[in-house]
GROMACS .gro file of N, CA and C in nm:
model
  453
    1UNK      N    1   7.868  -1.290   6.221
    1UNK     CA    2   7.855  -1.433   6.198
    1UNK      C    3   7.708  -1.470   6.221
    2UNK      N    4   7.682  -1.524   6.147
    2UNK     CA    5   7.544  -1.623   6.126
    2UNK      C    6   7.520  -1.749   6.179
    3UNK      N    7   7.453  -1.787   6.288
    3UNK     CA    8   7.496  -1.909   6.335
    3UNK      C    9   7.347  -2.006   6.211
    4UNK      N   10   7.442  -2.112   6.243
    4UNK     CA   11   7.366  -2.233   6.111
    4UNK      C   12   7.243  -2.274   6.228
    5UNK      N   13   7.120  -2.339   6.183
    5UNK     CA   14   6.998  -2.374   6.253
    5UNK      C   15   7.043  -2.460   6.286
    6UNK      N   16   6.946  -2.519   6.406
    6UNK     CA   17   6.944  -2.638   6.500
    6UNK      C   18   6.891  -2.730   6.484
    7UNK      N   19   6.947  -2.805   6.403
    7UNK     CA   20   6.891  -2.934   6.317
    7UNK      C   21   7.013  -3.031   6.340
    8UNK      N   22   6.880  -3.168   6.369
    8UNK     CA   23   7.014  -3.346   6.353
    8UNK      C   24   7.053  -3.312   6.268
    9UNK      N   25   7.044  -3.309   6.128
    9UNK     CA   26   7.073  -3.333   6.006
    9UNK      C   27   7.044  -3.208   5.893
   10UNK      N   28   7.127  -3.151   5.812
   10UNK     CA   29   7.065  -3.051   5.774
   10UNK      C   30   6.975  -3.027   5.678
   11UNK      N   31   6.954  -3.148   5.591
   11UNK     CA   32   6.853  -3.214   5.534
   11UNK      C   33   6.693  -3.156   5.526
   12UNK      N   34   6.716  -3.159   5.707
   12UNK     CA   35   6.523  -3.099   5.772
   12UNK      C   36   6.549  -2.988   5.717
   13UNK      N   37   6.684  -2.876   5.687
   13UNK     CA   38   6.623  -2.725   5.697
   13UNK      C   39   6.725  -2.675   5.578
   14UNK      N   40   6.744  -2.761   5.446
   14UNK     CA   41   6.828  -2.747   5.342
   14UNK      C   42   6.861  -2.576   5.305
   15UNK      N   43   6.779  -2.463   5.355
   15UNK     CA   44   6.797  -2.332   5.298
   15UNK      C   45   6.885  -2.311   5.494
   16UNK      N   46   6.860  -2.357   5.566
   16UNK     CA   47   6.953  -2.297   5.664
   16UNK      C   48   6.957  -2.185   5.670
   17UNK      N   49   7.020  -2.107   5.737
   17UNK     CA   50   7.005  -1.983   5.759
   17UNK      C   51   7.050  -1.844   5.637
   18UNK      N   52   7.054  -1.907   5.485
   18UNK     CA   53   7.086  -1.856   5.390
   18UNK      C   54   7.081  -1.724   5.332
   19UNK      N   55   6.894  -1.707   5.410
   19UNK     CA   56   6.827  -1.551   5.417
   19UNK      C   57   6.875  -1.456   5.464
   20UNK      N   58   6.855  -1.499   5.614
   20UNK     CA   59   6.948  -1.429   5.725
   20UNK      C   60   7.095  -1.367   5.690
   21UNK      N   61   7.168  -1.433   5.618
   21UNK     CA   62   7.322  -1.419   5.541
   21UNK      C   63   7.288  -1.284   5.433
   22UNK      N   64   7.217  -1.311   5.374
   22UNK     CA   65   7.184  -1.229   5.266
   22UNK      C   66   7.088  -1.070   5.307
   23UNK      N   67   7.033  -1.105   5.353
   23UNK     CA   68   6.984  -0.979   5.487
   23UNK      C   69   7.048  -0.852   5.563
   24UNK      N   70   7.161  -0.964   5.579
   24UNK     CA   71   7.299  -0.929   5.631
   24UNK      C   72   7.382  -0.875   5.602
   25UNK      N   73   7.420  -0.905   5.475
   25UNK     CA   74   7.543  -0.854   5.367
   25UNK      C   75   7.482  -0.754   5.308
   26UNK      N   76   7.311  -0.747   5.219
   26UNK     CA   77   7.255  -0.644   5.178
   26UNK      C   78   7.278  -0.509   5.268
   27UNK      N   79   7.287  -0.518   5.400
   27UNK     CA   80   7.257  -0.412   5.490
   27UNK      C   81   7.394  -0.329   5.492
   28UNK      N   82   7.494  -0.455   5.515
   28UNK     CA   83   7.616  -0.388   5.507
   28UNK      C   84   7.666  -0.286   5.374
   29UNK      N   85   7.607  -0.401   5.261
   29UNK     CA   86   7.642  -0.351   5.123
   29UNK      C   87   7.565  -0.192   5.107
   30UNK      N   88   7.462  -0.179   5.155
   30UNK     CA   89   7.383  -0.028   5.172
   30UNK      C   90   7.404   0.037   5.243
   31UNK      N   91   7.469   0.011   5.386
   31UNK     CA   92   7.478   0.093   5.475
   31UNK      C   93   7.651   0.101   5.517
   32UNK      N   94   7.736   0.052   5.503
   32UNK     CA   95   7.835   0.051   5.511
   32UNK      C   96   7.905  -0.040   5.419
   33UNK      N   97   7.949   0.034   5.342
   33UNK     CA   98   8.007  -0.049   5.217
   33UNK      C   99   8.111  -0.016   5.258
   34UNK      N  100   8.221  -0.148   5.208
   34UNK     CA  101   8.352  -0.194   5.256
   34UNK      C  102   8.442  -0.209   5.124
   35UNK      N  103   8.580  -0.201   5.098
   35UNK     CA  104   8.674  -0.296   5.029
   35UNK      C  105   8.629  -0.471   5.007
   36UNK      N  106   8.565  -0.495   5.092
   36UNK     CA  107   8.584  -0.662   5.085
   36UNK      C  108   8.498  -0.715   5.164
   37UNK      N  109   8.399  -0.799   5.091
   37UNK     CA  110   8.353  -0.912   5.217
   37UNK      C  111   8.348  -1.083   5.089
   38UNK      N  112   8.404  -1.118   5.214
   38UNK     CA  113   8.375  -1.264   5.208
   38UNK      C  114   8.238  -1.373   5.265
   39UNK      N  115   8.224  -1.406   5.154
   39UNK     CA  116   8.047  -1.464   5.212
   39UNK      C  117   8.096  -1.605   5.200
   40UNK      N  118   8.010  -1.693   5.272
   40UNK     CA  119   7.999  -1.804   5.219
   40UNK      C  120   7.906  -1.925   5.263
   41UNK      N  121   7.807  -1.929   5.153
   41UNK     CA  122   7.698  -2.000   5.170
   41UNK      C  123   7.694  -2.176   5.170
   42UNK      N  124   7.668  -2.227   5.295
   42UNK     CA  125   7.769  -2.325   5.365
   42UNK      C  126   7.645  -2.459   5.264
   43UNK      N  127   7.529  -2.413   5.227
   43UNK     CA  128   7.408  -2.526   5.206
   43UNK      C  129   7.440  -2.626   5.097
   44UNK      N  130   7.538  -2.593   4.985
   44UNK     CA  131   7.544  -2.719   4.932
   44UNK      C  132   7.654  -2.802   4.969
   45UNK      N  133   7.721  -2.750   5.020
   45UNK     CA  134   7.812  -2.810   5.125
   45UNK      C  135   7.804  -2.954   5.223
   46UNK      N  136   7.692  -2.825   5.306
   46UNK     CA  137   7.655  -2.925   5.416
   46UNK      C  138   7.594  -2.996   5.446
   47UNK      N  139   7.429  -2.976   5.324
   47UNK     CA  140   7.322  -3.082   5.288
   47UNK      C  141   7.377  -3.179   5.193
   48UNK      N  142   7.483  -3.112   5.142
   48UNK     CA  143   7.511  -3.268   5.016
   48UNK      C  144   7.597  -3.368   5.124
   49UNK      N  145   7.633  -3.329   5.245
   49UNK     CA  146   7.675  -3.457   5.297
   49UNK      C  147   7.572  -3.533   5.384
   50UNK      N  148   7.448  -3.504   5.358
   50UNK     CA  149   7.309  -3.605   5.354
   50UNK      C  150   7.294  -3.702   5.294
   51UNK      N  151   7.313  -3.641   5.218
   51UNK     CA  152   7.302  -3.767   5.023
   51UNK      C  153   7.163  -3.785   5.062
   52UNK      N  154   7.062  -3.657   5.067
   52UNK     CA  155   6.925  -3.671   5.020
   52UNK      C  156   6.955  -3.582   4.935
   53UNK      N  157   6.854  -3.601   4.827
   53UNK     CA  158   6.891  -3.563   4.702
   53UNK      C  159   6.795  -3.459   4.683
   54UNK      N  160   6.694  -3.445   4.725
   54UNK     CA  161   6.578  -3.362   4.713
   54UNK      C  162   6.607  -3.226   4.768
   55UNK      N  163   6.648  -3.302   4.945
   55UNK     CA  164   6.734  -3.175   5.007
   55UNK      C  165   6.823  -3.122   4.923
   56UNK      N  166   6.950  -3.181   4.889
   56UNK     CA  167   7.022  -3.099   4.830
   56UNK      C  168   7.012  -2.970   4.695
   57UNK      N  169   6.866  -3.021   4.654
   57UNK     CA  170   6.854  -2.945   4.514
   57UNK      C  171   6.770  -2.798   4.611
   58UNK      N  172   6.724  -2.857   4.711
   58UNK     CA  173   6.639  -2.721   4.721
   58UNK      C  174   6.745  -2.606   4.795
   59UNK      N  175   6.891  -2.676   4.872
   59UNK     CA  176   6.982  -2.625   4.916
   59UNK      C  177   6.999  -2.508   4.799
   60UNK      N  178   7.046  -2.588   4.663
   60UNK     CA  179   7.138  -2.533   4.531
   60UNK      C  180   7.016  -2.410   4.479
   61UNK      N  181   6.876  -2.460   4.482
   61UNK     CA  182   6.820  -2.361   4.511
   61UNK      C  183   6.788  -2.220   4.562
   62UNK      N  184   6.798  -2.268   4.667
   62UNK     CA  185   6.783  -2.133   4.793
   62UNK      C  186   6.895  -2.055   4.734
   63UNK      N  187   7.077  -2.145   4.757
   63UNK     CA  188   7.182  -2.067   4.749
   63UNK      C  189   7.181  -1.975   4.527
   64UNK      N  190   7.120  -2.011   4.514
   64UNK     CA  191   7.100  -1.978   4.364
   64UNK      C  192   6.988  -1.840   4.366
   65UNK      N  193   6.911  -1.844   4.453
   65UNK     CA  194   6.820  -1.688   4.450
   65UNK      C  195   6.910  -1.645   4.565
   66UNK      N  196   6.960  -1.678   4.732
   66UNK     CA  197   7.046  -1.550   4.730
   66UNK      C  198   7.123  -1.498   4.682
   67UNK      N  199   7.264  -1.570   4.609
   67UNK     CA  200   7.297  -1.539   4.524
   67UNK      C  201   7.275  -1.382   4.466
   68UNK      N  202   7.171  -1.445   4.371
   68UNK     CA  203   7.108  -1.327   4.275
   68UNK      C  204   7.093  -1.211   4.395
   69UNK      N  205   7.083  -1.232   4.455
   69UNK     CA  206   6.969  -1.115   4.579
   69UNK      C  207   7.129  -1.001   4.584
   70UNK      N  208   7.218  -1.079   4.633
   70UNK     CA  209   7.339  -1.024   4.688
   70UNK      C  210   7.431  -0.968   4.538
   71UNK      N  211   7.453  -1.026   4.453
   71UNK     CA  212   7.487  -0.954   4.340
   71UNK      C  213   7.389  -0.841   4.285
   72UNK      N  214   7.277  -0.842   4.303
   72UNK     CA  215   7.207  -0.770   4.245
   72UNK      C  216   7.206  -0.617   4.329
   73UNK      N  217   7.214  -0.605   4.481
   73UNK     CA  218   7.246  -0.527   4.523
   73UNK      C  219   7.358  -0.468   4.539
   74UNK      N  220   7.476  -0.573   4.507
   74UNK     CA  221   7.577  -0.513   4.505
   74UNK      C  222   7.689  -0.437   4.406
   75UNK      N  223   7.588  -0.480   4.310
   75UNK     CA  224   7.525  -0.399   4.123
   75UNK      C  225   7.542  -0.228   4.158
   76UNK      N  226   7.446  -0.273   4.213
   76UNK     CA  227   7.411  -0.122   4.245
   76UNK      C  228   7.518  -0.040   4.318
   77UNK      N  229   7.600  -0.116   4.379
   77UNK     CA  230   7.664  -0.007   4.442
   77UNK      C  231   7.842  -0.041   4.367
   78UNK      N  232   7.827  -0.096   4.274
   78UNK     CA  233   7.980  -0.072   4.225
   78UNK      C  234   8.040  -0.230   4.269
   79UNK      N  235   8.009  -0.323   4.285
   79UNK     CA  236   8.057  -0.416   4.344
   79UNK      C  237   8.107  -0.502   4.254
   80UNK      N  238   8.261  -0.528   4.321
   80UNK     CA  239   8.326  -0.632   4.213
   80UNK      C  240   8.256  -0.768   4.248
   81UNK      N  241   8.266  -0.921   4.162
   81UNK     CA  242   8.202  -1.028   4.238
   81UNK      C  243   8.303  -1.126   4.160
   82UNK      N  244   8.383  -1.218   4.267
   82UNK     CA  245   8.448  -1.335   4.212
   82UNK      C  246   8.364  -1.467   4.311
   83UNK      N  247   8.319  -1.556   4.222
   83UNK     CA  248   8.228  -1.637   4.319
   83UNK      C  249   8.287  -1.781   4.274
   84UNK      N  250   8.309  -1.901   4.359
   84UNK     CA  251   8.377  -1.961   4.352
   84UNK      C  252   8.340  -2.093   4.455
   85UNK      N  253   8.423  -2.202   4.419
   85UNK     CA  254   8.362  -2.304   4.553
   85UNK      C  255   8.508  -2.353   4.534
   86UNK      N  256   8.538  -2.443   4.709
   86UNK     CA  257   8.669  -2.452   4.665
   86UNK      C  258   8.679  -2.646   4.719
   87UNK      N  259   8.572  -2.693   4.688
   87UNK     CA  260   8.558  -2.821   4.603
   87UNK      C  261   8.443  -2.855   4.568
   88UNK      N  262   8.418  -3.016   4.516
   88UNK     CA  263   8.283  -3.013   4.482
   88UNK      C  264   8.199  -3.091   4.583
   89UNK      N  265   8.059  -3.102   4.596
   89UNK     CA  266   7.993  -3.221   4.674
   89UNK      C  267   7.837  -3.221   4.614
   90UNK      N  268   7.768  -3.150   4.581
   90UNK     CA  269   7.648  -3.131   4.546
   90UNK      C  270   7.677  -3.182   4.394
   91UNK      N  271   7.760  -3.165   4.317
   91UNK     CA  272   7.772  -3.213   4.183
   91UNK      C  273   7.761  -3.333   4.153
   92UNK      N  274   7.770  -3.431   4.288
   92UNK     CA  275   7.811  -3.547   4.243
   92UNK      C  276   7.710  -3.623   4.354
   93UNK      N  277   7.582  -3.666   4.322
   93UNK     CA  278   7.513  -3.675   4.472
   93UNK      C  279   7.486  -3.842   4.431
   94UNK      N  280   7.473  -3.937   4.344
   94UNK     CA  281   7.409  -4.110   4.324
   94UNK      C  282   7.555  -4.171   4.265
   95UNK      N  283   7.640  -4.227   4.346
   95UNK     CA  284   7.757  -4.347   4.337
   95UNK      C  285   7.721  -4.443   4.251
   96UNK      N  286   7.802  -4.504   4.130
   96UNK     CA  287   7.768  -4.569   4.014
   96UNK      C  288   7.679  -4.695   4.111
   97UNK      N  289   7.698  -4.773   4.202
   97UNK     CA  290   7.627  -4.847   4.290
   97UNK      C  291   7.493  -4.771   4.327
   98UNK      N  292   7.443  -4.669   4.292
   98UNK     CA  293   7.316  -4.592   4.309
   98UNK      C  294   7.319  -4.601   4.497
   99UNK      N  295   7.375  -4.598   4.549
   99UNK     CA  296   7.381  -4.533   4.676
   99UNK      C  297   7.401  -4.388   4.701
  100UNK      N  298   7.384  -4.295   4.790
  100UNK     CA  299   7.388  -4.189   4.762
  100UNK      C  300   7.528  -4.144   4.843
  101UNK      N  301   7.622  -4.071   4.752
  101UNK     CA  302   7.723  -4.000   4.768
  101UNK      C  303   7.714  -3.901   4.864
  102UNK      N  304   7.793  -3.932   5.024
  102UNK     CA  305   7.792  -3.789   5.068
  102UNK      C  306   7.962  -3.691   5.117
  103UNK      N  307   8.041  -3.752   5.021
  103UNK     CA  308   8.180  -3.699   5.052
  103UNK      C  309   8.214  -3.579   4.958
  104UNK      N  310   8.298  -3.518   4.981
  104UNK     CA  311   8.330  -3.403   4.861
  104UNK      C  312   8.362  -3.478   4.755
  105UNK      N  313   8.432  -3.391   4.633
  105UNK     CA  314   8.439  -3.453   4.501
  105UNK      C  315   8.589  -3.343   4.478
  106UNK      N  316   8.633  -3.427   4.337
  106UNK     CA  317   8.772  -3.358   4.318
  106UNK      C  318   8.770  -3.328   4.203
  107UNK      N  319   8.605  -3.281   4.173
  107UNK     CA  320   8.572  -3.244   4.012
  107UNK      C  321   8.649  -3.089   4.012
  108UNK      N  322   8.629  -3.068   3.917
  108UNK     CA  323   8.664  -2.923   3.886
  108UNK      C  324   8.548  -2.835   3.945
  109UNK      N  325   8.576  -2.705   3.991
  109UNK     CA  326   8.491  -2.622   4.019
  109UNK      C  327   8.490  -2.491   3.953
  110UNK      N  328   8.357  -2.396   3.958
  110UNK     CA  329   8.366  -2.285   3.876
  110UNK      C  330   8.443  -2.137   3.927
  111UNK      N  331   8.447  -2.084   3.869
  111UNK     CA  332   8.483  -1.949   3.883
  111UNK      C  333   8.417  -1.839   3.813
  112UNK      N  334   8.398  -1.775   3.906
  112UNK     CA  335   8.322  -1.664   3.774
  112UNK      C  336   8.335  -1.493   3.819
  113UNK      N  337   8.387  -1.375   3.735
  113UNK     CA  338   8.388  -1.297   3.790
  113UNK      C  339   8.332  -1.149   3.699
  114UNK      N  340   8.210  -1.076   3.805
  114UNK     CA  341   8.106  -1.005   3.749
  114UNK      C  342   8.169  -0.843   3.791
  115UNK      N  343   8.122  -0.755   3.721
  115UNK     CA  344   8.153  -0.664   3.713
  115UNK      C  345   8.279  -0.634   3.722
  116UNK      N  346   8.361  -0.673   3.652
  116UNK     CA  347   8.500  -0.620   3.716
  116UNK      C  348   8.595  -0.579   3.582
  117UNK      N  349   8.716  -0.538   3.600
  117UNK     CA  350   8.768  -0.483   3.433
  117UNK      C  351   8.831  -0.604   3.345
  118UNK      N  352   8.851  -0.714   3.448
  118UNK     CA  353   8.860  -0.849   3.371
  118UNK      C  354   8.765  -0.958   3.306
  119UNK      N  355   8.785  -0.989   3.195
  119UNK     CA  356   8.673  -1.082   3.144
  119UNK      C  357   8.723  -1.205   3.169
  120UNK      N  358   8.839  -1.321   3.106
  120UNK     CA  359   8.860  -1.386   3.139
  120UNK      C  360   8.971  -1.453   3.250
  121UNK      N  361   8.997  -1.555   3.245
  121UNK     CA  362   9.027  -1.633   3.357
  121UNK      C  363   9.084  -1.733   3.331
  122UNK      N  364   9.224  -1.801   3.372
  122UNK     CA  365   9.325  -1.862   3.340
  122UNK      C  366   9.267  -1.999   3.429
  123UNK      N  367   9.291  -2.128   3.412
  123UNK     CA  368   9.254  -2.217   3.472
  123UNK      C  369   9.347  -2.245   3.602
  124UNK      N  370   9.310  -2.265   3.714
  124UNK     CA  371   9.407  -2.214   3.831
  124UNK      C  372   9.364  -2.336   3.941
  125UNK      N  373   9.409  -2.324   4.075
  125UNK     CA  374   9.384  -2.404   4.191
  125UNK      C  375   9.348  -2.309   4.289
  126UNK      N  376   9.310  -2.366   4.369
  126UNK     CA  377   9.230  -2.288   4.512
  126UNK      C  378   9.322  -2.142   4.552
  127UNK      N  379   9.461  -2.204   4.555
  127UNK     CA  380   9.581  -2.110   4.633
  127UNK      C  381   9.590  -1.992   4.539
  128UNK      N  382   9.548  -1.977   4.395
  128UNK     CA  383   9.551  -1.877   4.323
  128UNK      C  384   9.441  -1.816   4.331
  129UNK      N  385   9.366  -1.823   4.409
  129UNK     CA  386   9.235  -1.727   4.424
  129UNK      C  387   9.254  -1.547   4.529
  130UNK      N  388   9.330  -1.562   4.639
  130UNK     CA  389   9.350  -1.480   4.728
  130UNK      C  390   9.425  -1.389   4.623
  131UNK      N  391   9.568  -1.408   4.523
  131UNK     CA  392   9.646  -1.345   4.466
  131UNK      C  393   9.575  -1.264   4.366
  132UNK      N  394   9.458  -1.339   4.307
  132UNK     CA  395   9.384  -1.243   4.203
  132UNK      C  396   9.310  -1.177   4.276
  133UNK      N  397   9.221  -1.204   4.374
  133UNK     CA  398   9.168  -1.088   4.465
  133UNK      C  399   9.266  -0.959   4.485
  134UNK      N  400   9.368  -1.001   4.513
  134UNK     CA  401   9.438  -0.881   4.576
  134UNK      C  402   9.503  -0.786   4.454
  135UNK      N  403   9.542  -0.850   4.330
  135UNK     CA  404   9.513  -0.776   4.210
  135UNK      C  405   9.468  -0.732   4.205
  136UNK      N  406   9.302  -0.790   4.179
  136UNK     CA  407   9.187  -0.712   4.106
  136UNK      C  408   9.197  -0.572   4.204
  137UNK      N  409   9.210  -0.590   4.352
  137UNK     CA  410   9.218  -0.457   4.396
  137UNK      C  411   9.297  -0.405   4.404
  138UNK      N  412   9.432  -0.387   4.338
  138UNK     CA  413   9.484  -0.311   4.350
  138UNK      C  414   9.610  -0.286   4.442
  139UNK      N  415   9.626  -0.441   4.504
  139UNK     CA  416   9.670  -0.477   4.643
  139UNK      C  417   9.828  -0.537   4.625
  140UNK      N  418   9.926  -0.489   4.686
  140UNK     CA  419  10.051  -0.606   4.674
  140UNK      C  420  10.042  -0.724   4.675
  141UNK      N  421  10.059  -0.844   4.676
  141UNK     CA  422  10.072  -0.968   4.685
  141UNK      C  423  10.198  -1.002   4.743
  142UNK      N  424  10.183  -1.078   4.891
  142UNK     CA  425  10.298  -1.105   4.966
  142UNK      C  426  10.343  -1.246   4.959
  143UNK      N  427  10.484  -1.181   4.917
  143UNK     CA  428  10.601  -1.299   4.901
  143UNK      C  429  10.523  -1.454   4.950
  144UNK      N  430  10.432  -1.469   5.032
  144UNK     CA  431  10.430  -1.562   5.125
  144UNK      C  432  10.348  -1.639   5.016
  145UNK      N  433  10.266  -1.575   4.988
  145UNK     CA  434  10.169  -1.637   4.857
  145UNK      C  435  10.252  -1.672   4.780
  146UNK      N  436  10.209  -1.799   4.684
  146UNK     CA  437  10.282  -1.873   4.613
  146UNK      C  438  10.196  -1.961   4.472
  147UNK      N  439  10.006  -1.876   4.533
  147UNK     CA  440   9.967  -1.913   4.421
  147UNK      C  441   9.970  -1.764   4.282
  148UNK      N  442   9.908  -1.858   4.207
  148UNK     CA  443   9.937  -1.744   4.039
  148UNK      C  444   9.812  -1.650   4.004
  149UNK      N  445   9.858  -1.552   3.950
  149UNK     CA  446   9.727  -1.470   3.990
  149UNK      C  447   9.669  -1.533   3.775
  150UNK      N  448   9.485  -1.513   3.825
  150UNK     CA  449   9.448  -1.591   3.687
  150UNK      C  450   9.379  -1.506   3.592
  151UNK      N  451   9.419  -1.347   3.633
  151UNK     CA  452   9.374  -1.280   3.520
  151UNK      C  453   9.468  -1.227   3.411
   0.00000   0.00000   0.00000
């Protein structure tokens, strides 16, 4: 675990500890590669509930080159990638009143999945995400789950 910086507001430090995350996962991804990791890059998240707007782009930023950093190494080593958000807040940052928006949103969000033997993707909800993971690998899916798998 990565602890987030020590900031009032996260605004002052919109890339947060993003590097560090990616640093992190690279090392694992090279030095002990696993079945599975779950990342998750907390910055547009947590700066879009600033509703500074500047901050937030350099957040979508930062999280947009690690990103790349972490797929790109994990290219290399065979790595499946389903990347995903599981609502919105950065999408939606100036309220028709031009005040600035800092609550989540109930837009649609993306999905996208790289290297893997599936191309497309069925339009789904949050709860169908774990079930196609456990597909794509190969994995039972327990009774308990109840979302649909979307490949």
């Amino acid at each position: 675990m990565i602890p987030s910086p020590k900031v009032a507001t996260y605004d002052l430090k919109p890339e947060m500890s993003a590097q560090k995350v990616v640093d992190a996962i690279i090392n694992e991804i090279d030095n002990e590669p696993t079945d599975f990791i779950c990342l998750n890059f907390a910055n547009p998240d947590m700066v879009g509930h600033t509703g500074v707007y500047k901050a937030v782009t350099d957040a979508l930023e930062t999280v947009d080159k690690c990103t790349q950093q972490v797929v790109k190494a994990g290219l290399k080593k065979d790595y499946g990638f389903m990347i995903i958000a599981d609502h919105g807040n950065a999408d939606f940052m100036i309220n028709n009143d031009g005040t600035p928006n800092t609550a989540h949103t109930t837009n649609l969000v993306p999905c996208f999945l790289i290297n893997t033997d599936y191309k497309k993707l069925k339009k789904g909800k949050l709860a169908d995400i774990a079930p196609t993971i456990l597909k794509i690998m190969g994995l039972e899916i327990p009774n308990e789950m109840d979302g649909n798998v979307l490949i």
